[in-house]
């Protein structure tokens, strides 16, 4: 029988629409669910909405509607947002559903029957935003530190859950299972709370005279359930507690994911509730940090919301998933910045991974007519070394990703991707092609194709769409995704037809004018038309310069472009590949004088079509003031093609 993996997000309040913070947690849970499915687990992913309580009641009133209508609307928006951004959840629970209400009442009754609930009087400072009472110690200047709002003193008769009955048990449980709450700092936070003093009993009811929007207590009609006691139970109600196959199958193999804002309810209320109800504790509580915008907690009241849907429409689904999962170190806060999104897309996705896939498939098309070349055992081309490197990268990636450290895992996998790009550069396949060393060339291509397939499989929980595109491009749609087997480098079929997947991750330009807005890099017409260049007096950042890949290239052939007076078509060895460029130098240079010269090439310029020819880069030439004549910058022969400037 397959091992089980059950992952949950918090159920989100329906008093506001989904934002980046919610999207991150949900994308992370989605990625983990796909990752474990890939690893052969029976994986189950739950998300949903938290719909009872003061906060929703008040939001509905403010919108002149009933809480149920309001909850229906916002819950629908959460659901459609997740559908729009490609989240593949197995179930979506709403706390207003009957299955949930029944489970809450069952648990309340159990806890009550056990003697862990009593009726008492309580006075305290209450924050409507947080839906909870604050102790004096937790208040800051009489205010709730999260909502910056003065707290109201409320006194009323209520029901209480004796959490302290389970305090010693919980301390012992955490000591026995040191990663029960992870990363460690959040476990320490919970332990400090548990060890500092006796836990206060938890007020778990609200009188109906004050609030009707909740689940009626099974043992007192005049009260509804406190929203946290209600909400936490979603994790078991959704899988059919107290009966049902799903509950038996997936509990307690559960991984809760939350942010640091709700550690106390999940780290203390929930395990003690479970214990009292006679349910096994969850397996792990996985706590991530906050996405901060300009150092502030992102929330609607602070007015700095970017919607997840906008973001995905603007940058692409895989791009945003990659940004989220690469940019946030699990447990720490991260800064949300569209600048960084663009950098991650341009550097990691376009330059490293996309470029590897595209250049490899171009070479296979060019040298082998697009058919997967056979591997030649007599000329293995570092195959064993690559297999060992792949296995090491896979292990380090999976070891980290499995414990939610997606960023550290991806970083390690990217080192291998960069290594493969270097493997191409040092082996110079275009040279081997010229020498007609087809056996070595074939083995190199085959090694790379197998490695790219393996990486696409490993990345599939993160890059859900482009991995599929890579499988198609490699003619490997029907191949196994078994993470062990992909390490054999022996999966693709000799002669299988590959295809050009197109540019997987188009590069993006940052526009300086409108912070955060981007436009896709436009192809400017070169050659015949003059390019506007106003560079004098413009100061650029070193990082802007660093984006320009200038390399030494050797001119191999040169010929006139028919029908044009100005243009020459050149082939050059860029050190990366052999490529064609079109340059407006025909008036000043005879083609036969050029082969053998080493010049400077802007290698990462977006290809442009000029006179029906595609130019892959631009030569650098200087023009004296007042002159039109371009003079090629020539480079000393001691510097090899491919040497980078900078
Ligand atoms: N309804 C409760 C949870 C009940 S779970 C039984 C709740 N809802 S919430 O809508 O406020 O969602 C809080 C969660 O949203 C966080 O724990 C986190 O998963 C996510 N985030 C909200 N803002 C966030 C950031 N700025 N950054 C990262 N995650 C954030 O609390």
mmCIF file of N, CA and C in Angstrom, residues 191-285:
data_model
loop_
_atom_site.group_PDB
_atom_site.id
_atom_site.type_symbol
_atom_site.label_atom_id
_atom_site.label_comp_id
_atom_site.label_asym_id
_atom_site.label_seq_id
_atom_site.Cartn_x
_atom_site.Cartn_y
_atom_site.Cartn_z
ATOM 1 N N UNK A 191 7.392 26.190 22.828
ATOM 2 C CA UNK A 191 7.915 25.616 24.070
ATOM 3 C C UNK A 191 8.044 26.683 25.154
ATOM 4 N N UNK A 192 8.486 27.870 24.757
ATOM 5 C CA UNK A 192 8.651 28.946 25.733
ATOM 6 C C UNK A 192 7.293 29.278 26.347
ATOM 7 N N UNK A 193 6.258 29.339 25.517
ATOM 8 C CA UNK A 193 4.910 29.616 26.027
ATOM 9 C C UNK A 193 4.449 28.514 26.977
ATOM 10 N N UNK A 194 4.720 27.290 26.569
ATOM 11 C CA UNK A 194 4.247 26.155 27.365
ATOM 12 C C UNK A 194 4.971 26.050 28.698
ATOM 13 N N UNK A 195 6.231 26.457 28.708
ATOM 14 C CA UNK A 195 7.019 26.250 29.919
ATOM 15 C C UNK A 195 6.986 27.444 30.861
ATOM 16 N N UNK A 196 6.584 28.609 30.342
ATOM 17 C CA UNK A 196 6.689 29.813 31.170
ATOM 18 C C UNK A 196 5.657 29.824 32.294
ATOM 19 N N UNK A 197 4.450 29.433 32.009
ATOM 20 C CA UNK A 197 3.410 29.468 33.044
ATOM 21 C C UNK A 197 2.264 28.549 32.646
ATOM 22 N N UNK A 198 1.341 28.360 33.554
ATOM 23 C CA UNK A 198 0.197 27.493 33.247
ATOM 24 C C UNK A 198 -0.607 28.146 32.129
ATOM 25 N N UNK A 199 -1.034 27.351 31.180
ATOM 26 C CA UNK A 199 -1.835 27.889 30.081
ATOM 27 C C UNK A 199 -3.158 28.385 30.634
ATOM 28 N N UNK A 200 -3.588 29.520 30.109
ATOM 29 C CA UNK A 200 -4.917 29.980 30.511
ATOM 30 C C UNK A 200 -5.947 29.116 29.801
ATOM 31 N N UNK A 201 -7.079 28.901 30.434
ATOM 32 C CA UNK A 201 -8.112 28.116 29.779
ATOM 33 C C UNK A 201 -8.658 28.907 28.595
ATOM 34 N N UNK A 202 -9.056 28.172 27.575
ATOM 35 C CA UNK A 202 -9.458 28.823 26.332
ATOM 36 C C UNK A 202 -10.971 29.021 26.298
ATOM 37 N N UNK A 203 -11.370 30.266 26.123
ATOM 38 C CA UNK A 203 -12.802 30.563 26.024
ATOM 39 C C UNK A 203 -13.300 30.087 24.655
ATOM 40 N N UNK A 204 -14.206 29.148 24.632
ATOM 41 C CA UNK A 204 -14.572 28.532 23.343
ATOM 42 C C UNK A 204 -16.010 28.829 22.907
ATOM 43 N N UNK A 205 -16.639 29.778 23.571
ATOM 44 C CA UNK A 205 -18.022 30.080 23.155
ATOM 45 C C UNK A 205 -18.238 31.581 23.046
ATOM 46 N N UNK A 206 -19.311 31.954 22.376
ATOM 47 C CA UNK A 206 -19.770 33.345 22.344
ATOM 48 C C UNK A 206 -21.273 33.298 22.578
ATOM 49 N N UNK A 207 -21.765 34.171 23.476
ATOM 50 C CA UNK A 207 -23.214 34.160 23.701
ATOM 51 C C UNK A 207 -23.950 34.638 22.447
ATOM 52 N N UNK A 208 -25.067 34.009 22.157
ATOM 53 C CA UNK A 208 -25.807 34.402 20.955
ATOM 54 C C UNK A 208 -26.331 35.828 21.051
ATOM 55 N N UNK A 209 -26.433 36.326 22.288
ATOM 56 C CA UNK A 209 -26.877 37.719 22.427
ATOM 57 C C UNK A 209 -25.869 38.661 21.756
ATOM 58 N N UNK A 210 -24.623 38.226 21.651
ATOM 59 C CA UNK A 210 -23.590 39.071 21.031
ATOM 60 C C UNK A 210 -23.291 38.640 19.593
ATOM 61 N N UNK A 211 -23.350 37.357 19.343
ATOM 62 C CA UNK A 211 -22.993 36.851 18.009
ATOM 63 C C UNK A 211 -23.805 35.605 17.664
ATOM 64 N N UNK A 212 -24.485 35.661 16.512
ATOM 65 C CA UNK A 212 -25.238 34.453 16.111
ATOM 66 C C UNK A 212 -24.504 33.646 15.045
ATOM 67 N N UNK A 213 -23.565 34.294 14.369
ATOM 68 C CA UNK A 213 -22.948 33.688 13.190
ATOM 69 C C UNK A 213 -21.876 32.674 13.595
ATOM 70 N N UNK A 214 -22.338 31.473 13.943
ATOM 71 C CA UNK A 214 -21.405 30.434 14.370
ATOM 72 C C UNK A 214 -22.140 29.130 14.569
ATOM 73 N N UNK A 215 -21.415 28.127 15.032
ATOM 74 C CA UNK A 215 -21.989 26.790 15.224
ATOM 75 C C UNK A 215 -22.513 26.666 16.655
ATOM 76 N N UNK A 216 -23.797 26.370 16.795
ATOM 77 C CA UNK A 216 -24.400 26.276 18.124
ATOM 78 C C UNK A 216 -23.754 25.137 18.921
ATOM 79 N N UNK A 217 -23.470 25.421 20.203
ATOM 80 C CA UNK A 217 -22.872 24.385 21.052
ATOM 81 C C UNK A 217 -23.865 23.234 21.204
ATOM 82 N N UNK A 218 -23.387 21.996 21.198
ATOM 83 C CA UNK A 218 -24.334 20.874 21.316
ATOM 84 C C UNK A 218 -24.943 20.795 22.715
ATOM 85 N N UNK A 219 -24.291 21.423 23.691
ATOM 86 C CA UNK A 219 -24.786 21.297 25.060
ATOM 87 C C UNK A 219 -25.366 22.605 25.600
ATOM 88 N N UNK A 220 -25.448 23.648 24.792
ATOM 89 C CA UNK A 220 -26.125 24.882 25.215
ATOM 90 C C UNK A 220 -26.546 25.694 23.993
ATOM 91 N N UNK A 221 -27.822 25.737 23.753
ATOM 92 C CA UNK A 221 -28.436 26.418 22.610
ATOM 93 C C UNK A 221 -28.151 27.913 22.550
ATOM 94 N N UNK A 222 -27.793 28.475 23.704
ATOM 95 C CA UNK A 222 -27.649 29.930 23.757
ATOM 96 C C UNK A 222 -26.266 30.426 23.341
ATOM 97 N N UNK A 223 -25.429 29.506 22.957
ATOM 98 C CA UNK A 223 -24.055 29.879 22.610
ATOM 99 C C UNK A 223 -23.642 29.324 21.255
ATOM 100 N N UNK A 224 -22.765 30.091 20.590
ATOM 101 C CA UNK A 224 -22.105 29.553 19.392
ATOM 102 C C UNK A 224 -20.638 29.278 19.726
ATOM 103 N N UNK A 225 -19.999 28.511 18.883
ATOM 104 C CA UNK A 225 -18.601 28.104 19.111
ATOM 105 C C UNK A 225 -17.641 29.223 18.706
ATOM 106 N N UNK A 226 -16.644 29.418 19.509
ATOM 107 C CA UNK A 226 -15.569 30.372 19.193
ATOM 108 C C UNK A 226 -14.936 29.964 17.867
ATOM 109 N N UNK A 227 -14.665 30.943 17.005
ATOM 110 C CA UNK A 227 -14.303 30.618 15.622
ATOM 111 C C UNK A 227 -13.021 29.789 15.495
ATOM 112 N N UNK A 228 -12.066 29.958 16.389
ATOM 113 C CA UNK A 228 -10.846 29.144 16.261
ATOM 114 C C UNK A 228 -11.105 27.675 16.608
ATOM 115 N N UNK A 229 -11.944 27.454 17.645
ATOM 116 C CA UNK A 229 -12.249 26.062 18.004
ATOM 117 C C UNK A 229 -12.986 25.391 16.836
ATOM 118 N N UNK A 230 -13.808 26.156 16.183
ATOM 119 C CA UNK A 230 -14.563 25.701 15.007
ATOM 120 C C UNK A 230 -13.606 25.450 13.832
ATOM 121 N N UNK A 231 -12.775 26.457 13.528
ATOM 122 C CA UNK A 231 -11.977 26.403 12.296
ATOM 123 C C UNK A 231 -10.944 25.272 12.289
ATOM 124 N N UNK A 232 -10.257 25.088 13.410
ATOM 125 C CA UNK A 232 -9.179 24.086 13.426
ATOM 126 C C UNK A 232 -9.694 22.689 13.082
ATOM 127 N N UNK A 233 -10.958 22.466 13.429
ATOM 128 C CA UNK A 233 -11.533 21.131 13.216
ATOM 129 C C UNK A 233 -11.699 20.802 11.727
ATOM 130 N N UNK A 234 -11.574 21.828 10.862
ATOM 131 C CA UNK A 234 -11.709 21.564 9.416
ATOM 132 C C UNK A 234 -10.752 20.475 8.938
ATOM 133 N N UNK A 235 -9.568 20.421 9.598
ATOM 134 C CA UNK A 235 -8.551 19.484 9.122
ATOM 135 C C UNK A 235 -8.998 18.024 9.276
ATOM 136 N N UNK A 236 -9.934 17.792 10.204
ATOM 137 C CA UNK A 236 -10.462 16.418 10.315
ATOM 138 C C UNK A 236 -11.875 16.299 9.731
ATOM 139 N N UNK A 237 -12.649 17.382 9.811
ATOM 140 C CA UNK A 237 -14.022 17.269 9.289
ATOM 141 C C UNK A 237 -14.000 17.015 7.781
ATOM 142 N N UNK A 238 -13.028 17.626 7.097
ATOM 143 C CA UNK A 238 -12.983 17.492 5.636
ATOM 144 C C UNK A 238 -12.705 16.064 5.202
ATOM 145 N N UNK A 239 -12.020 15.307 6.047
ATOM 146 C CA UNK A 239 -11.731 13.930 5.630
ATOM 147 C C UNK A 239 -12.666 12.945 6.329
ATOM 148 N N UNK A 240 -13.797 13.470 6.807
ATOM 149 C CA UNK A 240 -14.876 12.579 7.230
ATOM 150 C C UNK A 240 -14.891 12.177 8.690
ATOM 151 N N UNK A 241 -14.102 12.869 9.552
ATOM 152 C CA UNK A 241 -14.141 12.538 10.972
ATOM 153 C C UNK A 241 -15.606 12.548 11.442
ATOM 154 N N UNK A 242 -16.053 11.654 12.273
ATOM 155 C CA UNK A 242 -15.277 10.638 13.001
ATOM 156 C C UNK A 242 -15.167 9.310 12.263
ATOM 157 N N UNK A 243 -15.906 9.173 11.173
ATOM 158 C CA UNK A 243 -15.861 7.858 10.522
ATOM 159 C C UNK A 243 -15.219 8.017 9.153
ATOM 160 N N UNK A 244 -15.420 7.072 8.340
ATOM 161 C CA UNK A 244 -15.033 7.238 6.944
ATOM 162 C C UNK A 244 -13.646 6.729 6.637
ATOM 163 N N UNK A 245 -13.519 6.295 5.384
ATOM 164 C CA UNK A 245 -12.247 5.728 4.938
ATOM 165 C C UNK A 245 -11.144 6.758 4.889
ATOM 166 N N UNK A 246 -11.521 7.964 4.437
ATOM 167 C CA UNK A 246 -10.474 8.978 4.271
ATOM 168 C C UNK A 246 -9.845 9.317 5.605
ATOM 169 N N UNK A 247 -10.690 9.456 6.602
ATOM 170 C CA UNK A 247 -10.130 9.796 7.909
ATOM 171 C C UNK A 247 -9.173 8.692 8.367
ATOM 172 N N UNK A 248 -9.603 7.461 8.206
ATOM 173 C CA UNK A 248 -8.752 6.331 8.603
ATOM 174 C C UNK A 248 -7.460 6.321 7.786
ATOM 175 N N UNK A 249 -7.563 6.708 6.510
ATOM 176 C CA UNK A 249 -6.382 6.631 5.643
ATOM 177 C C UNK A 249 -5.396 7.772 5.904
ATOM 178 N N UNK A 250 -5.903 8.995 5.971
ATOM 179 C CA UNK A 250 -4.988 10.143 5.951
ATOM 180 C C UNK A 250 -4.606 10.688 7.324
ATOM 181 N N UNK A 251 -5.394 10.423 8.343
ATOM 182 C CA UNK A 251 -5.020 10.932 9.653
ATOM 183 C C UNK A 251 -4.219 9.881 10.377
ATOM 184 N N UNK A 252 -3.109 10.180 11.022
ATOM 185 C CA UNK A 252 -2.499 11.491 11.248
ATOM 186 C C UNK A 252 -1.339 11.820 10.320
ATOM 187 N N UNK A 253 -1.330 11.285 9.072
ATOM 188 C CA UNK A 253 -0.189 11.565 8.182
ATOM 189 C C UNK A 253 -0.308 12.978 7.619
ATOM 190 N N UNK A 254 -0.540 13.935 8.486
ATOM 191 C CA UNK A 254 -0.883 15.271 7.997
ATOM 192 C C UNK A 254 0.254 16.257 8.217
ATOM 193 N N UNK A 255 0.434 17.088 7.203
ATOM 194 C CA UNK A 255 1.415 18.171 7.270
ATOM 195 C C UNK A 255 0.640 19.475 7.176
ATOM 196 N N UNK A 256 0.554 20.186 8.298
ATOM 197 C CA UNK A 256 -0.112 21.487 8.250
ATOM 198 C C UNK A 256 0.890 22.540 7.807
ATOM 199 N N UNK A 257 0.458 23.433 6.934
ATOM 200 C CA UNK A 257 1.300 24.580 6.576
ATOM 201 C C UNK A 257 0.573 25.844 7.025
ATOM 202 N N UNK A 258 1.294 26.694 7.715
ATOM 203 C CA UNK A 258 0.728 27.982 8.155
ATOM 204 C C UNK A 258 1.844 29.026 8.106
ATOM 205 N N UNK A 259 1.488 30.303 8.297
ATOM 206 C CA UNK A 259 2.524 31.315 8.489
ATOM 207 C C UNK A 259 2.663 31.567 9.984
ATOM 208 N N UNK A 260 3.652 32.353 10.315
ATOM 209 C CA UNK A 260 4.006 32.549 11.719
ATOM 210 C C UNK A 260 2.925 33.266 12.533
ATOM 211 N N UNK A 261 1.931 33.864 11.842
ATOM 212 C CA UNK A 261 0.894 34.612 12.559
ATOM 213 C C UNK A 261 -0.038 33.722 13.371
ATOM 214 N N UNK A 262 -0.138 32.448 12.994
ATOM 215 C CA UNK A 262 -1.129 31.616 13.676
ATOM 216 C C UNK A 262 -0.483 30.370 14.295
ATOM 217 N N UNK A 263 0.698 30.596 14.864
ATOM 218 C CA UNK A 263 1.425 29.490 15.496
ATOM 219 C C UNK A 263 0.736 29.046 16.785
ATOM 220 N N UNK A 264 0.262 30.005 17.565
ATOM 221 C CA UNK A 264 -0.308 29.631 18.864
ATOM 222 C C UNK A 264 -1.554 28.748 18.730
ATOM 223 N N UNK A 265 -2.533 29.146 17.925
ATOM 224 C CA UNK A 265 -3.688 28.240 17.789
ATOM 225 C C UNK A 265 -3.304 26.860 17.252
ATOM 226 N N UNK A 266 -2.350 26.837 16.307
ATOM 227 C CA UNK A 266 -1.990 25.535 15.730
ATOM 228 C C UNK A 266 -1.018 24.748 16.588
ATOM 229 N N UNK A 267 -0.188 25.478 17.328
ATOM 230 C CA UNK A 267 0.848 24.800 18.119
ATOM 231 C C UNK A 267 0.354 24.405 19.499
ATOM 232 N N UNK A 268 -0.691 25.094 19.998
ATOM 233 C CA UNK A 268 -1.156 24.813 21.359
ATOM 234 C C UNK A 268 -2.639 24.419 21.395
ATOM 235 N N UNK A 269 -3.509 25.258 20.842
ATOM 236 C CA UNK A 269 -4.946 24.922 20.926
ATOM 237 C C UNK A 269 -5.210 23.561 20.263
ATOM 238 N N UNK A 270 -4.697 23.440 19.037
ATOM 239 C CA UNK A 270 -5.086 22.289 18.207
ATOM 240 C C UNK A 270 -4.602 20.947 18.784
ATOM 241 N N UNK A 271 -3.329 20.824 19.147
ATOM 242 C CA UNK A 271 -2.928 19.517 19.703
ATOM 243 C C UNK A 271 -3.647 19.185 21.007
ATOM 244 N N UNK A 272 -3.930 20.190 21.824
ATOM 245 C CA UNK A 272 -4.620 19.878 23.082
ATOM 246 C C UNK A 272 -6.084 19.515 22.806
ATOM 247 N N UNK A 273 -6.687 20.158 21.831
ATOM 248 C CA UNK A 273 -8.061 19.790 21.445
ATOM 249 C C UNK A 273 -8.098 18.346 20.957
ATOM 250 N N UNK A 274 -7.126 18.013 20.101
ATOM 251 C CA UNK A 274 -7.080 16.650 19.553
ATOM 252 C C UNK A 274 -6.920 15.629 20.677
ATOM 253 N N UNK A 275 -6.024 15.953 21.592
ATOM 254 C CA UNK A 275 -5.748 15.013 22.688
ATOM 255 C C UNK A 275 -7.019 14.780 23.507
ATOM 256 N N UNK A 276 -7.692 15.882 23.818
ATOM 257 C CA UNK A 276 -8.886 15.760 24.630
ATOM 258 C C UNK A 276 -9.980 14.967 23.905
ATOM 259 N N UNK A 277 -10.054 15.148 22.582
ATOM 260 C CA UNK A 277 -11.080 14.438 21.808
ATOM 261 C C UNK A 277 -10.663 13.007 21.481
ATOM 262 N N UNK A 278 -9.488 12.612 21.935
ATOM 263 C CA UNK A 278 -9.028 11.240 21.695
ATOM 264 C C UNK A 278 -8.573 11.000 20.268
ATOM 265 N N UNK A 279 -8.069 12.065 19.630
ATOM 266 C CA UNK A 279 -7.560 11.921 18.251
ATOM 267 C C UNK A 279 -6.040 12.082 18.294
ATOM 268 N N UNK A 280 -5.350 11.321 17.483
ATOM 269 C CA UNK A 280 -3.883 11.410 17.482
ATOM 270 C C UNK A 280 -3.415 12.785 17.029
ATOM 271 N N UNK A 281 -2.295 13.252 17.559
ATOM 272 C CA UNK A 281 -1.792 14.560 17.102
ATOM 273 C C UNK A 281 -1.361 14.505 15.636
ATOM 274 N N UNK A 282 -1.367 15.675 15.010
ATOM 275 C CA UNK A 282 -0.886 15.763 13.626
ATOM 276 C C UNK A 282 0.597 15.439 13.571
ATOM 277 N N UNK A 283 1.093 15.184 12.349
ATOM 278 C CA UNK A 283 2.508 14.812 12.229
ATOM 279 C C UNK A 283 3.445 16.014 12.363
ATOM 280 N N UNK A 284 3.221 17.039 11.558
ATOM 281 C CA UNK A 284 4.089 18.220 11.629
ATOM 282 C C UNK A 284 3.297 19.498 11.420
ATOM 283 N N UNK A 285 3.762 20.526 12.088
ATOM 284 C CA UNK A 285 3.275 21.877 11.797
ATOM 285 C C UNK A 285 4.435 22.591 11.109
#
